[in-house]
Amino acid sequence: MILKSQVEWALHCCAILAGLPDGRYLSTKALAEFHGLPKEYLSKALQGLSQAGLVDTSLGPSGGYRLAKPPAELTFLEIVEAVEGRQRTFVCTNIRANNPCRPKDHCDSSPCAVARIMWEADEAWRAKLRGVKLSDLVGILSQEVAPELWKSSFEWVLERAG
Amino acid sequence: MILKSQVEWALHCCAILAGLPDGRYLSTKALAEFHGLPKEYLSKALQGLSQAGLVDTSLGPSGGYRLAKPPAELTFLEIVEAVEGRQRTFVCTNIRANNPCRPKDHCDSSPCAVARIMWEADEAWRAKLRGVKLSDLVGILSQEVAPELWKSSFEWVLERAG
DNA sequence: TTAATCAAGGATAAAGAATATCCTTATTTC
DNA sequence: GAAATAAGGATATTCTTTATCCTTGATTAA
């Protein structure tokens, strides 16, 4: 059970978009080049962000993506779910129903206890991601990334932002 | 990102094994029949439990599986990891290293911040599963499952336990 | 002693998901 | 009008999951 690599891509792309000046856009091409990713496939991840309403898009030269809201209001969970989907990691196939001792007309009043426990763990995972804002990531990166690299990356992006 | 169905199977099988009288074993065949699962494939999941040391096995007629320790000492996490593996759900491919602004000799002192956050969510998921014991599940089931069904299932198992 | 049963595990196959790549379309900018 | 863009459909490739089948060695019961 491993998350799609597109989740990693989307998070990094959002971190870059968070540094974009107001009203500017950054294209798939630039994002793909910056992260060394296949442009066409990265595009699918960005489309996911777009469909979820997390980013705005613009067409034509100087078009691309920008965040649809401030980084402090965008959670990790939103980004992860936009790409990975909202399905729970544990799928209950209700195998208790196969119990040979069961009467044919037996009906369960509640979801399987096993599933409920597994779903609680799922929810703990989601709660953790819901508690982290994109702005938190940017804050950490601004501390950790070497100042020269931080600065040159910012300039690299600005040169390509429409 | 969805857990293997074998995780569900293993949890339900452990719940059944928890009700087994001391010293008795239950075979793959009986467990597969009780849950309506393919015997050969379920066997792989049970082998996982065995390799992780969560169950003891016995060969020959009257052989099969039993828990290696009391249900109160067996956590959901142990069972899930025995089948699903211990790899984290988020794999970091370190795409920050592809940044075109990076000097060739640049070296990162710590794991990527994105990965660290995703791994914390992973750990929250694990912590939740670590906090649930197999005995907790049995306690819930003993309350929820209709008494007649609970009793007949117990007898069904006993008839087949070696 | 013999026959039946069991877990372990190797080999292989089928189905589905993840990871791409290519192409068309409509829109926007210059 | 030309170039660049996002959106998205079609297709291909690779990897994982989900099986199935068979062999081996151990154990038990008759």
CSV table of C-alpha atoms (C1' of nucleotides) in Angstrom, one decimal:
chain,number,residue,atom,x,y,z
A,1,MET,CA,0.0,0.0,0.0
A,2,ILE,CA,1.9,3.0,-1.3
A,3,LEU,CA,0.7,6.4,-2.3
A,4,LYS,CA,1.0,7.5,-5.9
A,5,SER,CA,4.2,9.3,-6.7
A,6,GLN,CA,1.9,12.1,-8.0
A,7,VAL,CA,1.1,12.9,-4.4
A,8,GLU,CA,4.7,13.8,-3.8
A,9,TRP,CA,4.8,15.8,-7.0
A,10,ALA,CA,1.6,17.7,-6.2
A,11,LEU,CA,2.9,18.7,-2.7
A,12,HIS,CA,6.2,20.0,-4.1
A,13,CYS,CA,4.4,21.8,-6.9
A,14,CYS,CA,2.1,23.5,-4.4
A,15,ALA,CA,5.1,24.6,-2.4
A,16,ILE,CA,6.5,26.3,-5.4
A,17,LEU,CA,3.1,27.9,-6.3
A,18,ALA,CA,2.9,29.2,-2.8
A,19,GLY,CA,5.9,31.4,-3.6
A,20,LEU,CA,4.4,32.9,-6.7
A,21,PRO,CA,3.6,36.6,-6.6
A,22,ASP,CA,-0.1,37.5,-6.7
A,23,GLY,CA,-1.7,37.1,-10.1
A,24,ARG,CA,1.1,35.2,-11.8
A,25,TYR,CA,0.9,31.7,-13.2
A,26,LEU,CA,3.4,28.9,-13.6
A,27,SER,CA,3.1,26.3,-16.4
A,28,THR,CA,3.2,22.6,-16.2
A,29,LYS,CA,6.3,22.8,-18.4
A,30,ALA,CA,8.2,24.9,-15.8
A,31,LEU,CA,7.0,22.8,-12.8
A,32,ALA,CA,8.0,19.6,-14.6
A,33,GLU,CA,11.4,21.0,-15.5
A,34,PHE,CA,12.0,22.3,-12.0
A,35,HIS,CA,11.3,18.9,-10.4
A,36,GLY,CA,12.7,16.7,-13.2
A,37,LEU,CA,9.3,15.1,-13.9
A,38,PRO,CA,7.5,13.9,-17.0
A,39,LYS,CA,5.5,16.8,-18.2
A,40,GLU,CA,2.5,15.0,-19.6
A,41,TYR,CA,2.0,12.8,-16.5
A,42,LEU,CA,2.6,15.6,-14.0
A,43,SER,CA,-0.2,17.4,-16.0
A,44,LYS,CA,-2.6,14.7,-14.7
A,45,ALA,CA,-1.7,15.5,-11.1
A,46,LEU,CA,-2.2,19.2,-11.7
A,47,GLN,CA,-5.5,18.5,-13.3
A,48,GLY,CA,-6.5,16.8,-10.1
A,49,LEU,CA,-5.7,19.9,-8.1
A,50,SER,CA,-7.6,21.9,-10.6
A,51,GLN,CA,-10.7,19.7,-10.4
A,52,ALA,CA,-10.6,19.9,-6.7
A,53,GLY,CA,-10.6,23.7,-6.9
A,54,LEU,CA,-7.2,24.0,-5.1
A,55,VAL,CA,-5.6,25.9,-8.0
A,56,ASP,CA,-6.8,28.3,-10.7
A,57,THR,CA,-5.7,27.9,-14.3
A,58,SER,CA,-5.1,30.2,-17.2
A,59,LEU,CA,-4.6,29.4,-20.9
A,60,GLY,CA,-2.3,30.6,-23.6
A,61,PRO,CA,1.3,31.9,-23.3
A,62,SER,CA,1.9,33.2,-19.8
A,63,GLY,CA,-0.8,30.8,-18.6
A,64,GLY,CA,-0.5,28.0,-16.1
A,65,TYR,CA,-1.4,27.4,-12.4
A,66,ARG,CA,-1.6,29.4,-9.3
A,67,LEU,CA,-3.1,28.6,-5.8
A,68,ALA,CA,-6.8,29.3,-5.5
A,69,LYS,CA,-6.4,30.3,-1.8
A,70,PRO,CA,-3.7,31.4,0.6
A,71,PRO,CA,-1.1,28.7,1.7
A,72,ALA,CA,-2.3,29.1,5.3
A,73,GLU,CA,-5.8,27.8,4.2
A,74,LEU,CA,-4.6,24.9,2.1
A,75,THR,CA,-4.1,21.7,4.0
A,76,PHE,CA,-1.9,18.7,3.1
A,77,LEU,CA,-5.0,16.5,3.2
A,78,GLU,CA,-6.7,18.6,0.5
A,79,ILE,CA,-3.7,18.2,-1.8
A,80,VAL,CA,-3.3,14.5,-1.0
A,81,GLU,CA,-6.9,13.7,-1.6
A,82,ALA,CA,-7.1,15.7,-4.8
A,83,VAL,CA,-4.5,13.4,-6.3
A,84,GLU,CA,-5.0,10.2,-4.5
A,85,GLY,CA,-8.8,10.3,-4.1
A,86,ARG,CA,-10.9,10.1,-0.9
A,87,GLN,CA,-11.4,6.4,-0.7
A,88,ARG,CA,-10.5,4.8,2.6
A,89,THR,CA,-7.3,2.6,2.7
A,90,PHE,CA,-9.2,-0.3,4.2
A,91,VAL,CA,-12.0,-1.8,2.1
A,92,CYS,CA,-14.4,-4.0,3.9
A,93,THR,CA,-15.7,-6.9,1.8
A,94,ASN,CA,-17.9,-8.0,4.7
A,95,ILE,CA,-16.6,-11.5,4.8
A,96,ARG,CA,-18.5,-12.1,8.1
A,97,ALA,CA,-21.5,-12.6,5.8
A,98,ASN,CA,-19.9,-15.8,4.5
A,99,ASN,CA,-20.1,-17.4,7.9
A,100,PRO,CA,-21.8,-20.8,7.3
A,101,CYS,CA,-23.6,-20.6,10.6
A,102,ARG,CA,-25.5,-17.5,9.5
A,103,PRO,CA,-29.2,-17.7,8.9
A,104,LYS,CA,-30.1,-16.7,5.4
A,105,ASP,CA,-32.2,-13.7,6.5
A,106,HIS,CA,-29.5,-12.4,8.9
A,107,CYS,CA,-29.0,-8.7,8.7
A,108,ASP,CA,-26.2,-6.6,10.2
A,109,SER,CA,-27.1,-3.5,12.1
A,110,SER,CA,-23.7,-1.9,11.9
A,111,PRO,CA,-20.5,-2.0,9.8
A,112,CYS,CA,-18.1,-4.8,10.7
A,113,ALA,CA,-16.1,-4.0,13.9
A,114,VAL,CA,-12.8,-4.8,12.1
A,115,ALA,CA,-13.6,-2.2,9.4
A,116,ARG,CA,-14.6,0.4,12.0
A,117,ILE,CA,-11.3,0.0,13.8
A,118,MET,CA,-9.3,0.2,10.6
A,119,TRP,CA,-11.3,3.3,9.5
A,120,GLU,CA,-10.5,5.0,12.8
A,121,ALA,CA,-6.8,4.6,12.0
A,122,ASP,CA,-7.5,6.0,8.5
A,123,GLU,CA,-9.1,9.0,10.2
A,124,ALA,CA,-6.1,9.5,12.5
A,125,TRP,CA,-4.0,9.7,9.3
A,126,ARG,CA,-6.3,12.2,7.7
A,127,ALA,CA,-6.5,14.3,10.9
A,128,LYS,CA,-2.8,14.6,11.0
A,129,LEU,CA,-2.7,15.7,7.3
A,130,ARG,CA,-5.6,18.1,7.9
A,131,GLY,CA,-3.6,19.8,10.7
A,132,VAL,CA,-0.7,20.6,8.4
A,133,LYS,CA,-1.1,23.7,6.2
A,134,LEU,CA,0.9,24.4,3.1
A,135,SER,CA,2.2,27.5,4.8
A,136,ASP,CA,3.7,25.2,7.5
A,137,LEU,CA,5.7,23.4,4.8
A,138,VAL,CA,6.9,26.7,3.3
A,139,GLY,CA,8.0,27.9,6.8
A,140,ILE,CA,10.1,24.8,7.3
A,141,LEU,CA,11.6,24.9,3.8
A,142,SER,CA,12.5,28.6,4.2
A,143,GLN,CA,14.5,27.6,7.3
A,144,GLU,CA,16.1,24.5,6.0
A,145,VAL,CA,16.9,25.3,2.4
A,146,ALA,CA,20.3,27.0,1.9
A,147,PRO,CA,19.7,30.7,1.4
A,148,GLU,CA,21.5,30.9,-2.0
A,149,LEU,CA,19.5,27.9,-3.3
A,150,TRP,CA,16.3,29.4,-2.0
A,151,LYS,CA,17.0,32.7,-3.7
A,152,SER,CA,18.1,31.2,-7.0
A,153,SER,CA,15.1,28.9,-7.1
A,154,PHE,CA,12.8,31.8,-6.5
A,155,GLU,CA,14.4,33.7,-9.4
A,156,TRP,CA,14.3,30.7,-11.7
A,157,VAL,CA,10.5,30.4,-11.1
A,158,LEU,CA,10.0,34.2,-11.5
A,159,GLU,CA,11.7,34.1,-14.9
A,160,ARG,CA,9.1,31.6,-16.1
A,161,ALA,CA,6.0,32.8,-14.3
A,162,GLY,CA,3.5,34.4,-16.7
B,1,MET,CA,-3.8,3.3,-2.1
B,2,ILE,CA,-5.7,0.4,-0.7
B,3,LEU,CA,-4.6,-2.3,1.8
B,4,LYS,CA,-4.5,-5.8,0.5
B,5,SER,CA,-7.7,-7.8,1.1
B,6,GLN,CA,-5.4,-10.3,3.0
B,7,VAL,CA,-5.2,-7.7,5.8
B,8,GLU,CA,-9.0,-8.1,6.3
B,9,TRP,CA,-8.7,-11.8,6.1
B,10,ALA,CA,-5.8,-12.0,8.7
B,11,LEU,CA,-7.7,-9.9,11.2
B,12,HIS,CA,-10.8,-12.0,11.0
B,13,CYS,CA,-8.8,-15.2,11.2
B,14,CYS,CA,-7.0,-13.9,14.3
B,15,ALA,CA,-10.4,-13.1,15.9
B,16,ILE,CA,-11.4,-16.7,15.3
B,17,LEU,CA,-8.1,-18.1,16.6
B,18,ALA,CA,-8.6,-16.0,19.7
B,19,GLY,CA,-11.6,-18.1,20.6
B,20,LEU,CA,-9.8,-21.4,20.3
B,21,PRO,CA,-9.3,-23.4,23.5
B,22,ASP,CA,-5.7,-23.7,24.7
B,23,GLY,CA,-3.6,-26.1,22.8
B,24,ARG,CA,-6.0,-26.6,19.9
B,25,TYR,CA,-5.2,-25.7,16.2
B,26,LEU,CA,-7.4,-24.6,13.3
B,27,SER,CA,-6.5,-25.4,9.7
B,28,THR,CA,-6.4,-23.1,6.7
B,29,LYS,CA,-9.2,-25.2,5.3
B,30,ALA,CA,-11.5,-24.4,8.2
B,31,LEU,CA,-10.6,-20.7,8.2
B,32,ALA,CA,-11.1,-20.4,4.5
B,33,GLU,CA,-14.4,-22.2,4.6
B,34,PHE,CA,-15.7,-20.2,7.6
B,35,HIS,CA,-14.9,-16.9,5.8
B,36,GLY,CA,-15.7,-18.0,2.3
B,37,LEU,CA,-12.1,-17.4,1.0
B,38,PRO,CA,-9.8,-19.1,-1.4
B,39,LYS,CA,-7.8,-21.6,0.6
B,40,GLU,CA,-4.5,-21.4,-1.2
B,41,TYR,CA,-4.4,-17.7,-1.2
B,42,LEU,CA,-5.5,-17.3,2.4
B,43,SER,CA,-2.6,-19.7,3.2
B,44,LYS,CA,-0.2,-17.0,2.0
B,45,ALA,CA,-1.6,-14.5,4.5
B,46,LEU,CA,-1.4,-17.1,7.3
B,47,GLN,CA,2.2,-17.8,6.3
B,48,GLY,CA,2.8,-14.1,6.9
B,49,LEU,CA,1.4,-14.3,10.4
B,50,SER,CA,3.6,-17.4,11.0
B,51,GLN,CA,6.7,-15.8,9.7
B,52,ALA,CA,6.1,-12.8,12.0
B,53,GLY,CA,5.8,-15.1,14.9
B,54,LEU,CA,2.2,-14.1,15.7
B,55,VAL,CA,0.9,-17.7,15.3
B,56,ASP,CA,2.2,-21.2,16.0
B,57,THR,CA,1.7,-23.9,13.5
B,58,SER,CA,1.3,-27.7,13.7
B,59,LEU,CA,1.5,-30.2,10.9
B,60,GLY,CA,-0.6,-33.3,10.0
B,61,PRO,CA,-4.2,-34.1,10.7
B,62,SER,CA,-5.4,-32.0,13.6
B,63,GLY,CA,-2.8,-29.5,12.7
B,64,GLY,CA,-3.2,-25.8,11.8
B,65,TYR,CA,-2.8,-22.5,13.5
B,66,ARG,CA,-3.1,-21.0,16.9
B,67,LEU,CA,-2.2,-17.7,18.4
B,68,ALA,CA,1.4,-17.5,19.7
B,69,LYS,CA,0.4,-15.1,22.5
B,70,PRO,CA,-2.7,-13.9,24.4
B,71,PRO,CA,-5.1,-11.7,22.4
B,72,ALA,CA,-4.5,-8.9,24.9
B,73,GLU,CA,-0.9,-8.8,23.8
B,74,LEU,CA,-1.5,-8.9,20.1
B,75,THR,CA,-2.0,-5.6,18.4
B,76,PHE,CA,-3.8,-4.7,15.2
B,77,LEU,CA,-0.6,-3.2,13.9
B,78,GLU,CA,1.3,-6.4,14.3
B,79,ILE,CA,-1.2,-8.3,12.3
B,80,VAL,CA,-1.5,-5.6,9.6
B,81,GLU,CA,2.2,-5.3,9.2
B,82,ALA,CA,2.7,-9.1,9.1
B,83,VAL,CA,0.6,-9.2,6.0
B,84,GLU,CA,1.1,-5.8,4.4
B,85,GLY,CA,4.7,-5.2,5.3
B,86,ARG,CA,6.3,-2.4,7.2
B,87,GLN,CA,7.1,0.0,4.4
B,88,ARG,CA,5.8,3.5,4.8
B,89,THR,CA,2.9,4.5,2.6
B,90,PHE,CA,4.7,7.6,1.4
B,91,VAL,CA,7.9,7.0,-0.6
B,92,CYS,CA,10.2,10.0,-1.1
B,93,THR,CA,12.0,10.0,-4.4
B,94,ASN,CA,13.8,13.1,-3.4
B,95,ILE,CA,12.7,15.2,-6.4
B,96,ARG,CA,14.2,18.3,-4.7
B,97,ALA,CA,17.5,16.9,-6.0
B,98,ASN,CA,16.4,17.6,-9.5
B,99,ASN,CA,16.2,21.4,-8.9
B,100,PRO,CA,18.2,22.9,-11.8
B,101,CYS,CA,19.5,25.6,-9.5
B,102,ARG,CA,21.2,23.1,-7.3
B,103,PRO,CA,25.0,23.0,-7.3
B,104,LYS,CA,26.3,19.6,-8.3
B,105,ASP,CA,28.0,19.1,-4.9
B,106,HIS,CA,24.9,20.0,-3.0
B,107,CYS,CA,24.2,17.7,-0.1
B,108,ASP,CA,21.0,17.5,2.0
B,109,SER,CA,21.5,17.3,5.8
B,110,SER,CA,18.0,15.9,6.5
B,111,PRO,CA,15.2,14.1,4.8
B,112,CYS,CA,12.8,16.2,2.7
B,113,ALA,CA,10.3,18.2,4.7
B,114,VAL,CA,7.5,16.9,2.6
B,115,ALA,CA,8.4,13.3,3.4
B,116,ARG,CA,8.8,14.0,7.1
B,117,ILE,CA,5.3,15.4,7.3
B,118,MET,CA,3.8,12.5,5.4
B,119,TRP,CA,5.7,10.1,7.6
B,120,GLU,CA,4.3,11.7,10.7
B,121,ALA,CA,0.8,11.0,9.4
B,122,ASP,CA,1.9,7.4,8.7
B,123,GLU,CA,3.1,7.2,12.3
B,124,ALA,CA,-0.3,8.5,13.5
B,125,TRP,CA,-1.9,5.6,11.6
B,126,ARG,CA,0.4,3.1,13.1
B,127,ALA,CA,0.0,4.5,16.6
B,128,LYS,CA,-3.7,4.1,16.4
B,129,LEU,CA,-3.4,0.5,15.2
B,130,ARG,CA,-0.8,-0.2,17.9
B,131,GLY,CA,-3.3,0.9,20.5
B,132,VAL,CA,-5.9,-1.7,19.5
B,133,LYS,CA,-5.5,-5.2,20.9
B,134,LEU,CA,-7.0,-8.3,19.4
B,135,SER,CA,-8.8,-8.7,22.7
B,136,ASP,CA,-10.5,-5.3,22.1
B,137,LEU,CA,-12.0,-6.7,18.9
B,138,VAL,CA,-13.1,-9.9,20.5
B,139,GLY,CA,-14.8,-7.8,23.2
B,140,ILE,CA,-16.7,-5.7,20.7
B,141,LEU,CA,-17.7,-8.8,18.7
B,142,SER,CA,-19.0,-10.6,21.8
B,143,GLN,CA,-21.3,-7.7,22.4
B,144,GLU,CA,-22.4,-7.1,18.8
B,145,VAL,CA,-22.8,-10.5,17.3
B,146,ALA,CA,-26.2,-12.1,18.0
B,147,PRO,CA,-25.8,-14.7,20.8
B,148,GLU,CA,-27.1,-17.6,18.8
B,149,LEU,CA,-24.7,-16.9,15.9
B,150,TRP,CA,-21.8,-16.4,18.3
B,151,LYS,CA,-22.6,-19.7,19.9
B,152,SER,CA,-23.1,-21.7,16.7
B,153,SER,CA,-19.9,-20.2,15.2
B,154,PHE,CA,-18.0,-21.2,18.3
B,155,GLU,CA,-19.3,-24.8,18.0
B,156,TRP,CA,-18.6,-24.8,14.2
B,157,VAL,CA,-15.0,-24.0,14.9
B,158,LEU,CA,-14.6,-26.4,17.8
B,159,GLU,CA,-15.8,-29.3,15.6
B,160,ARG,CA,-13.0,-28.6,13.3
B,161,ALA,CA,-10.2,-27.7,15.7
B,162,GLY,CA,-7.6,-30.3,16.1
C,1,DT,C1',3.2,-49.3,8.9
C,2,DT,C1',0.3,-46.9,5.9
C,3,DA,C1',-2.8,-43.5,4.3
C,4,DA,C1',-4.5,-39.1,5.0
C,5,DT,C1',-3.8,-34.4,6.3
C,6,DC,C1',-1.3,-30.4,7.2
C,7,DA,C1',2.0,-26.0,6.6
C,8,DA,C1',5.5,-24.1,3.6
C,9,DG,C1',6.7,-22.4,-0.3
C,10,DG,C1',8.0,-22.3,-5.5
C,11,DA,C1',6.1,-21.5,-10.2
C,12,DT,C1',2.9,-19.5,-13.0
C,13,DA,C1',-1.1,-16.9,-14.6
C,14,DA,C1',-4.8,-13.4,-14.7
C,15,DA,C1',-6.5,-9.0,-13.4
C,16,DG,C1',-6.1,-4.4,-12.0
C,17,DA,C1',-3.6,-0.2,-10.7
C,18,DA,C1',0.2,2.9,-11.5
C,19,DT,C1',3.0,5.2,-14.7
C,20,DA,C1',3.6,7.0,-18.4
C,21,DT,C1',3.2,8.8,-23.8
C,22,DC,C1',0.9,10.8,-27.6
C,23,DC,C1',-2.6,13.4,-29.8
C,24,DT,C1',-6.7,16.5,-30.3
C,25,DT,C1',-9.4,20.4,-28.9
C,26,DA,C1',-10.5,24.9,-27.3
C,27,DT,C1',-8.7,29.0,-25.3
C,28,DT,C1',-5.7,32.9,-24.6
C,29,DT,C1',-1.8,35.9,-25.4
C,30,DC,C1',1.3,38.4,-28.2
D,1,DG,C1',-2.5,34.8,-37.3
D,2,DA,C1',1.0,32.1,-34.7
D,3,DA,C1',2.5,30.2,-30.5
D,4,DA,C1',1.7,28.5,-26.0
D,5,DT,C1',-1.4,26.8,-22.7
D,6,DA,C1',-4.8,23.5,-19.9
D,7,DA,C1',-8.0,19.7,-20.5
D,8,DG,C1',-8.7,15.4,-21.5
D,9,DG,C1',-9.2,11.0,-24.5
D,10,DA,C1',-6.7,6.9,-26.2
D,11,DT,C1',-3.2,3.7,-25.7
D,12,DA,C1',0.9,1.3,-23.9
D,13,DT,C1',4.1,-0.5,-20.3
D,14,DT,C1',5.3,-2.0,-15.9
D,15,DC,C1',4.3,-3.4,-11.3
D,16,DT,C1',1.2,-5.1,-7.7
D,17,DT,C1',-2.5,-7.8,-6.2
D,18,DT,C1',-5.0,-11.8,-6.5
D,19,DA,C1',-5.1,-15.9,-7.3
D,20,DT,C1',-4.1,-21.3,-8.7
D,21,DC,C1',-1.4,-25.4,-8.9
D,22,DC,C1',2.0,-28.4,-7.5
D,23,DT,C1',5.9,-30.4,-4.6
D,24,DT,C1',8.0,-31.3,-0.2
D,25,DG,C1',8.6,-32.7,4.4
D,26,DA,C1',6.3,-33.3,8.8
D,27,DT,C1',2.6,-35.2,11.7
D,28,DT,C1',-1.2,-37.8,13.1
D,29,DA,C1',-4.6,-41.4,13.3
D,30,DA,C1',-6.0,-45.9,12.0
